[in-house]
Amino acid sequence: MPDEALDWLAVWGNVRGLVVGNDTHLPRRLGERGHRVIALTDDATKVEHLTGPGLMPLIGSASALPFDPFQFEVVFIHQGLHLLDLEAALPQITRVLMAGGCLSASYVIRDDSVPWVRRLQALLRRYDPLAMSGDYGHSSLEQLREAKYFAEIDQRAFRIWQTVSRAQMAQLVRNQSFVAKLNFQQLDRLVGSVMDLYDSSARPGESLKLPFQLLCWRAWVDHTELTGPVHVPDGALQINL
C-alpha cells in the first residue's frame, strides 16, 4: 500500500487505531509510521505475525468488540469488509469510535482499463468465459453508504503497478483454474498467444506492469443513530500502547 494511501486512510498523525481482520501487513505498516494500533483478529495463527512498534495483537470478533466506547480515532479494515457480519459489526465499530472519527476501509482490485489487460482477458475468455472476473468483495463498500451510522463518506482511488516478468506471466496463465480442463495442445496454444501479447505490449528490455487500483473509503461516524445513548463509564478502561 503506498504511503500516500496509508496516510489518507489514517487521516491524522499518531492515530490511536483499531485494525479489524486477518491482514497482517496493514497493522505493521501503521505501526511503522508512528500510529498506535490494536490488531484484532479471530485467527489465533495470525497473532505471531502481528509484532512491531506501536502494535498490539488481540484475538476477538468485530461483532462483539471488547472495548469501552469512544476508544479509537480510526478503525481500519483492509480487504475484509465483505467477510464481516455488518449488521452486527457496524454498530460495534460505531460505538468504539471517538466523535469525529472514521471507519477507513480499503480494497485492492485489478484495473482492467489498460488495453493490454483487456486483450489478456479476451484471450483467456476464449477458454473460460469467467476468466479474470473474480469478486474481490469490494462491492461491500456500498453498504457503508447505506448504513445509518455514518454522516458522510470520502472516497479516493490510488493506482498501484506490479511488475510482471515474461516467466511470471506464463505462470499466471498456468495458475488459472480452468487450465486443468485443457489438453496439452490447448494449453501450449494459450500460453503461446499470451507470450505473443506480452512481447508486443512490453517495451524492449522492459517488463509489463500489471495495474491495480486501491479503493479507499473513509466513513465518518454518527453516534446519533445508535439505538441507545453511549456513555463512557467512570474509571473506563484506557488503552495505552
mmCIF file with all atom_site columns, C-alpha atoms in Angstrom, residues 4-5 8 105 154-158 214-218:
data_model
loop_
_atom_site.group_PDB
_atom_site.id
_atom_site.type_symbol
_atom_site.label_atom_id
_atom_site.label_alt_id
_atom_site.label_comp_id
_atom_site.label_asym_id
_atom_site.label_entity_id
_atom_site.label_seq_id
_atom_site.pdbx_PDB_ins_code
_atom_site.Cartn_x
_atom_site.Cartn_y
_atom_site.Cartn_z
_atom_site.occupancy
_atom_site.B_iso_or_equiv
_atom_site.pdbx_formal_charge
_atom_site.auth_seq_id
_atom_site.auth_comp_id
_atom_site.auth_asym_id
_atom_site.auth_atom_id
_atom_site.pdbx_PDB_model_num
ATOM 1  C CA . GLU A 1 4   ? 0.115   8.381  0.386  1.00 0.00 ? 4   GLU A CA 1
ATOM 2  C CA . ALA A 1 5   ? -2.842  5.997  0.624  1.00 0.00 ? 5   ALA A CA 1
ATOM 3  C CA . TRP A 1 8   ? -5.085  9.251  3.680  1.00 0.00 ? 8   TRP A CA 1
ATOM 4  C CA . ALA A 1 105 ? -11.980 0.608  4.538  1.00 0.00 ? 105 ALA A CA 1
ATOM 5  C CA . ASP A 1 154 ? -14.945 10.287 1.373  1.00 0.00 ? 154 ASP A CA 1
ATOM 6  C CA . GLN A 1 155 ? -13.548 8.190  -1.468 1.00 0.00 ? 155 GLN A CA 1
ATOM 7  C CA . ARG A 1 156 ? -10.189 8.004  -3.239 1.00 0.00 ? 156 ARG A CA 1
ATOM 8  C CA . ALA A 1 157 ? -8.536  5.551  -5.604 1.00 0.00 ? 157 ALA A CA 1
ATOM 9  C CA . PHE A 1 158 ? -4.776  5.046  -5.881 1.00 0.00 ? 158 PHE A CA 1
ATOM 10 C CA . LEU A 1 214 ? -6.515  0.681  -4.272 1.00 0.00 ? 214 LEU A CA 1
ATOM 11 C CA . LEU A 1 215 ? -10.068 1.787  -3.417 1.00 0.00 ? 215 LEU A CA 1
ATOM 12 C CA . CYS A 1 216 ? -10.180 3.756  -0.164 1.00 0.00 ? 216 CYS A CA 1
ATOM 13 C CA . TRP A 1 217 ? -13.257 4.891  1.758  1.00 0.00 ? 217 TRP A CA 1
ATOM 14 C CA . ARG A 1 218 ? -13.483 6.991  4.930  1.00 0.00 ? 218 ARG A CA 1
#
